[in-house]
Amino acid sequence: MFRELRVPLNPDAGAAAAVNHKFDFYNRNVVYINRSVLNEIINHCREDLPYEACGLLSGQHGRNEMMWKIRSTEKSPTSFAMDMKQVSAALSGMKKLSQTMTGMYHSHPSAAPLPSRDDIRNFHDPAAAYFIISFANRNTSVKCFKIIDHKAFQVKFEVIR
């Protein structure tokens, strides 16, 4: 059994009230992502600096095997909004490949890789992985979360292949 650990975040930075660091979600405590996909995500996010970048992930059996760049309709260093036409096209592409959406990602150009209140409020798929790529202090860091019932749970991710 996992013990919930609530860590208060800085509300002035727009961060969530708490991030729960341990959870048991259908006994799946590790998210899997292909090395090439993670590299593509980081490159996409780096290319869009100083603005936030975003995209979707897909695969089979819950593994993040493919990334789908989605244009943000906001050119902002602190927020993003996915272009819904591109989201629809990506979902159609996933279906054609017999894949499902397994996650999404976005970047924080200068903030820590923690979900903001808006991230938590706007993400509604508890089965999907939620990757945040941060370039704060010129370092690249990646964290993964599951967002369930408007709470963010940090999860381990394993890079495969």
PDB file of C-alpha atoms in Angstrom:
ATOM      1  CA  MET A   1       0.000   0.000   0.000  1.00  0.00           C
ATOM      2  CA  PHE A   2       1.267   3.447  -0.856  1.00  0.00           C
ATOM      3  CA  ARG A   3       1.294   6.347   1.509  1.00  0.00           C
ATOM      4  CA  GLU A   4       0.196   9.640  -0.026  1.00  0.00           C
ATOM      5  CA  LEU A   5       2.825  12.346   0.347  1.00  0.00           C
ATOM      6  CA  ARG A   6       1.470  15.848  -0.191  1.00  0.00           C
ATOM      7  CA  VAL A   7       4.023  18.496  -0.990  1.00  0.00           C
ATOM      8  CA  PRO A   8       2.797  22.107  -1.066  1.00  0.00           C
ATOM      9  CA  LEU A   9       3.992  24.092  -4.053  1.00  0.00           C
ATOM     10  CA  ASN A  10       4.453  27.801  -4.586  1.00  0.00           C
ATOM     11  CA  PRO A  11       0.968  29.206  -5.329  1.00  0.00           C
ATOM     12  CA  ASP A  12       2.506  32.456  -6.598  1.00  0.00           C
ATOM     13  CA  ALA A  13       4.135  30.495  -9.432  1.00  0.00           C
ATOM     14  CA  GLY A  14       0.733  29.137 -10.485  1.00  0.00           C
ATOM     15  CA  ALA A  15       1.615  25.672  -9.211  1.00  0.00           C
ATOM     16  CA  ALA A  16      -0.874  23.154  -7.922  1.00  0.00           C
ATOM     17  CA  ALA A  17      -1.787  23.094  -4.282  1.00  0.00           C
ATOM     18  CA  ALA A  18      -0.073  19.745  -3.881  1.00  0.00           C
ATOM     19  CA  VAL A  19       1.663  17.002  -5.799  1.00  0.00           C
ATOM     20  CA  ASN A  20       1.190  13.493  -4.544  1.00  0.00           C
ATOM     21  CA  HIS A  21       4.446  11.612  -4.985  1.00  0.00           C
ATOM     22  CA  LYS A  22       3.303   8.031  -4.506  1.00  0.00           C
ATOM     23  CA  PHE A  23       0.237   6.245  -5.759  1.00  0.00           C
ATOM     24  CA  ASP A  24      -1.100   2.908  -6.822  1.00  0.00           C
ATOM     25  CA  PHE A  25      -3.014   3.291 -10.085  1.00  0.00           C
ATOM     26  CA  TYR A  26      -4.199  -0.074 -11.373  1.00  0.00           C
ATOM     27  CA  ASN A  27      -0.899  -1.458 -10.007  1.00  0.00           C
ATOM     28  CA  ARG A  28       0.988   0.440 -12.718  1.00  0.00           C
ATOM     29  CA  ASN A  29       3.603   2.525 -10.995  1.00  0.00           C
ATOM     30  CA  VAL A  30       5.983   2.936 -13.921  1.00  0.00           C
ATOM     31  CA  VAL A  31       5.380   4.687 -17.235  1.00  0.00           C
ATOM     32  CA  TYR A  32       7.323   3.403 -20.244  1.00  0.00           C
ATOM     33  CA  ILE A  33       8.565   5.653 -23.041  1.00  0.00           C
ATOM     34  CA  ASN A  34      10.781   4.886 -26.031  1.00  0.00           C
ATOM     35  CA  ARG A  35      14.177   6.603 -25.947  1.00  0.00           C
ATOM     36  CA  SER A  36      13.702   8.040 -29.455  1.00  0.00           C
ATOM     37  CA  VAL A  37      10.312   9.472 -28.471  1.00  0.00           C
ATOM     38  CA  LEU A  38      11.705  11.135 -25.356  1.00  0.00           C
ATOM     39  CA  ASN A  39      14.534  12.638 -27.428  1.00  0.00           C
ATOM     40  CA  GLU A  40      12.027  13.924 -30.014  1.00  0.00           C
ATOM     41  CA  ILE A  41       9.913  15.495 -27.252  1.00  0.00           C
ATOM     42  CA  ILE A  42      12.900  17.272 -25.724  1.00  0.00           C
ATOM     43  CA  ASN A  43      14.024  18.502 -29.165  1.00  0.00           C
ATOM     44  CA  HIS A  44      10.517  19.774 -29.981  1.00  0.00           C
ATOM     45  CA  CYS A  45      10.303  21.621 -26.670  1.00  0.00           C
ATOM     46  CA  ARG A  46      13.791  23.096 -27.137  1.00  0.00           C
ATOM     47  CA  GLU A  47      12.901  24.278 -30.679  1.00  0.00           C
ATOM     48  CA  ASP A  48       9.854  26.176 -29.381  1.00  0.00           C
ATOM     49  CA  LEU A  49      11.768  28.096 -26.702  1.00  0.00           C
ATOM     50  CA  PRO A  50      11.098  30.634 -25.267  1.00  0.00           C
ATOM     51  CA  TYR A  51       7.481  29.455 -25.604  1.00  0.00           C
ATOM     52  CA  GLU A  52       5.764  26.401 -24.200  1.00  0.00           C
ATOM     53  CA  ALA A  53       5.508  23.458 -26.586  1.00  0.00           C
ATOM     54  CA  CYS A  54       2.951  20.664 -26.425  1.00  0.00           C
ATOM     55  CA  GLY A  55       1.981  17.368 -27.967  1.00  0.00           C
ATOM     56  CA  LEU A  56       0.373  13.981 -27.566  1.00  0.00           C
ATOM     57  CA  LEU A  57       1.801  10.494 -27.120  1.00  0.00           C
ATOM     58  CA  SER A  58       0.472   7.219 -28.418  1.00  0.00           C
ATOM     59  CA  GLY A  59       1.244   3.540 -28.427  1.00  0.00           C
ATOM     60  CA  GLN A  60      -0.058   0.125 -27.580  1.00  0.00           C
ATOM     61  CA  HIS A  61      -0.454  -1.521 -24.168  1.00  0.00           C
ATOM     62  CA  GLY A  62       0.078   1.814 -22.426  1.00  0.00           C
ATOM     63  CA  ARG A  63       3.622   2.324 -23.746  1.00  0.00           C
ATOM     64  CA  ASN A  64       4.533   5.752 -25.121  1.00  0.00           C
ATOM     65  CA  GLU A  65       5.848   4.747 -28.555  1.00  0.00           C
ATOM     66  CA  MET A  66       5.089   7.756 -30.757  1.00  0.00           C
ATOM     67  CA  MET A  67       4.859  11.529 -30.331  1.00  0.00           C
ATOM     68  CA  TRP A  68       2.549  13.908 -32.129  1.00  0.00           C
ATOM     69  CA  LYS A  69       3.607  17.563 -32.180  1.00  0.00           C
ATOM     70  CA  ILE A  70       0.641  19.827 -31.597  1.00  0.00           C
ATOM     71  CA  ARG A  71       0.838  23.546 -32.308  1.00  0.00           C
ATOM     72  CA  SER A  72       0.061  25.728 -29.331  1.00  0.00           C
ATOM     73  CA  THR A  73      -2.448  28.422 -30.212  1.00  0.00           C
ATOM     74  CA  GLU A  74      -0.825  30.558 -27.533  1.00  0.00           C
ATOM     75  CA  LYS A  75       2.670  31.918 -28.030  1.00  0.00           C
ATOM     76  CA  SER A  76       3.453  32.134 -24.340  1.00  0.00           C
ATOM     77  CA  PRO A  77       6.330  31.215 -22.016  1.00  0.00           C
ATOM     78  CA  THR A  78       3.831  30.332 -19.260  1.00  0.00           C
ATOM     79  CA  SER A  79       0.865  28.621 -20.918  1.00  0.00           C
ATOM     80  CA  PHE A  80      -0.249  26.579 -23.906  1.00  0.00           C
ATOM     81  CA  ALA A  81      -3.453  25.636 -25.680  1.00  0.00           C
ATOM     82  CA  MET A  82      -3.498  22.755 -28.142  1.00  0.00           C
ATOM     83  CA  ASP A  83      -4.745  23.393 -31.675  1.00  0.00           C
ATOM     84  CA  MET A  84      -7.895  21.255 -31.722  1.00  0.00           C
ATOM     85  CA  LYS A  85      -7.698  20.544 -35.475  1.00  0.00           C
ATOM     86  CA  GLN A  86      -4.235  19.049 -34.944  1.00  0.00           C
ATOM     87  CA  VAL A  87      -5.469  17.098 -31.925  1.00  0.00           C
ATOM     88  CA  SER A  88      -8.275  15.606 -34.041  1.00  0.00           C
ATOM     89  CA  ALA A  89      -5.826  14.754 -36.830  1.00  0.00           C
ATOM     90  CA  ALA A  90      -3.445  13.111 -34.330  1.00  0.00           C
ATOM     91  CA  LEU A  91      -6.247  11.034 -32.798  1.00  0.00           C
ATOM     92  CA  SER A  92      -7.298   9.899 -36.293  1.00  0.00           C
ATOM     93  CA  GLY A  93      -3.686   8.990 -37.067  1.00  0.00           C
ATOM     94  CA  MET A  94      -3.446   6.981 -33.863  1.00  0.00           C
ATOM     95  CA  LYS A  95      -6.590   5.071 -34.771  1.00  0.00           C
ATOM     96  CA  LYS A  96      -5.203   4.241 -38.230  1.00  0.00           C
ATOM     97  CA  LEU A  97      -2.072   2.831 -36.562  1.00  0.00           C
ATOM     98  CA  SER A  98      -4.168   0.812 -34.071  1.00  0.00           C
ATOM     99  CA  GLN A  99      -2.741   2.899 -31.249  1.00  0.00           C
ATOM    100  CA  THR A 100      -4.362   4.780 -28.397  1.00  0.00           C
ATOM    101  CA  MET A 101      -3.439   8.041 -26.764  1.00  0.00           C
ATOM    102  CA  THR A 102      -1.089   7.112 -23.935  1.00  0.00           C
ATOM    103  CA  GLY A 103      -0.075  10.563 -22.774  1.00  0.00           C
ATOM    104  CA  MET A 104       0.720  14.160 -23.458  1.00  0.00           C
ATOM    105  CA  TYR A 105       3.622  16.493 -22.888  1.00  0.00           C
ATOM    106  CA  HIS A 106       4.397  20.155 -22.626  1.00  0.00           C
ATOM    107  CA  SER A 107       7.329  22.297 -21.625  1.00  0.00           C
ATOM    108  CA  HIS A 108       8.108  24.813 -18.943  1.00  0.00           C
ATOM    109  CA  PRO A 109      10.731  27.132 -20.458  1.00  0.00           C
ATOM    110  CA  SER A 110      11.776  28.650 -17.128  1.00  0.00           C
ATOM    111  CA  ALA A 111       9.734  26.902 -14.419  1.00  0.00           C
ATOM    112  CA  ALA A 112      10.240  23.642 -12.580  1.00  0.00           C
ATOM    113  CA  PRO A 113       8.737  20.479 -14.128  1.00  0.00           C
ATOM    114  CA  LEU A 114       5.692  20.475 -11.857  1.00  0.00           C
ATOM    115  CA  PRO A 115       2.076  20.699 -13.021  1.00  0.00           C
ATOM    116  CA  SER A 116       0.403  24.068 -12.592  1.00  0.00           C
ATOM    117  CA  ARG A 117      -3.154  24.522 -11.374  1.00  0.00           C
ATOM    118  CA  ASP A 118      -4.212  24.958 -15.011  1.00  0.00           C
ATOM    119  CA  ASP A 119      -2.398  21.753 -16.024  1.00  0.00           C
ATOM    120  CA  ILE A 120      -4.272  19.808 -13.366  1.00  0.00           C
ATOM    121  CA  ARG A 121      -7.614  21.481 -14.047  1.00  0.00           C
ATOM    122  CA  ASN A 122      -7.435  20.941 -17.826  1.00  0.00           C
ATOM    123  CA  PHE A 123      -6.169  17.353 -18.034  1.00  0.00           C
ATOM    124  CA  HIS A 124      -8.892  14.721 -17.788  1.00  0.00           C
ATOM    125  CA  ASP A 125      -7.401  11.324 -18.686  1.00  0.00           C
ATOM    126  CA  PRO A 126      -6.320   9.471 -15.535  1.00  0.00           C
ATOM    127  CA  ALA A 127      -4.852   6.596 -17.554  1.00  0.00           C
ATOM    128  CA  ALA A 128      -2.542   8.832 -19.598  1.00  0.00           C
ATOM    129  CA  ALA A 129       0.986   9.893 -18.673  1.00  0.00           C
ATOM    130  CA  TYR A 130       1.619  13.624 -18.323  1.00  0.00           C
ATOM    131  CA  PHE A 131       5.222  14.593 -19.089  1.00  0.00           C
ATOM    132  CA  ILE A 132       6.619  18.024 -18.275  1.00  0.00           C
ATOM    133  CA  ILE A 133       9.954  19.077 -19.726  1.00  0.00           C
ATOM    134  CA  SER A 134      11.679  21.946 -17.931  1.00  0.00           C
ATOM    135  CA  PHE A 135      14.539  24.135 -19.096  1.00  0.00           C
ATOM    136  CA  ALA A 136      14.787  26.111 -15.841  1.00  0.00           C
ATOM    137  CA  ASN A 137      18.304  27.328 -15.047  1.00  0.00           C
ATOM    138  CA  ARG A 138      19.475  26.073 -18.464  1.00  0.00           C
ATOM    139  CA  ASN A 139      19.098  22.476 -17.318  1.00  0.00           C
ATOM    140  CA  THR A 140      16.809  19.985 -19.003  1.00  0.00           C
ATOM    141  CA  SER A 141      14.730  17.943 -16.605  1.00  0.00           C
ATOM    142  CA  VAL A 142      11.761  15.676 -17.226  1.00  0.00           C
ATOM    143  CA  LYS A 143       9.106  14.507 -14.799  1.00  0.00           C
ATOM    144  CA  CYS A 144       6.059  12.367 -15.337  1.00  0.00           C
ATOM    145  CA  PHE A 145       2.708  12.518 -13.588  1.00  0.00           C
ATOM    146  CA  LYS A 146      -0.694  10.896 -13.540  1.00  0.00           C
ATOM    147  CA  ILE A 147      -3.524  13.335 -12.908  1.00  0.00           C
ATOM    148  CA  ILE A 148      -6.451  11.705 -11.160  1.00  0.00           C
ATOM    149  CA  ASP A 149      -9.433  13.518  -9.653  1.00  0.00           C
ATOM    150  CA  HIS A 150      -7.669  16.871  -9.965  1.00  0.00           C
ATOM    151  CA  LYS A 151      -4.597  15.652  -8.091  1.00  0.00           C
ATOM    152  CA  ALA A 152      -1.149  15.172  -9.621  1.00  0.00           C
ATOM    153  CA  PHE A 153       0.786  12.034  -8.726  1.00  0.00           C
ATOM    154  CA  GLN A 154       4.428  11.929  -9.715  1.00  0.00           C
ATOM    155  CA  VAL A 155       5.337   8.582 -11.247  1.00  0.00           C
ATOM    156  CA  LYS A 156       8.572   6.947 -12.265  1.00  0.00           C
ATOM    157  CA  PHE A 157       9.197   6.574 -15.953  1.00  0.00           C
ATOM    158  CA  GLU A 158      11.488   4.103 -17.630  1.00  0.00           C
ATOM    159  CA  VAL A 159      13.153   4.805 -20.945  1.00  0.00           C
ATOM    160  CA  ILE A 160      13.085   1.707 -23.159  1.00  0.00           C
ATOM    161  CA  ARG A 161      14.833   0.684 -26.380  1.00  0.00           C
TER     162      ARG A 161
END
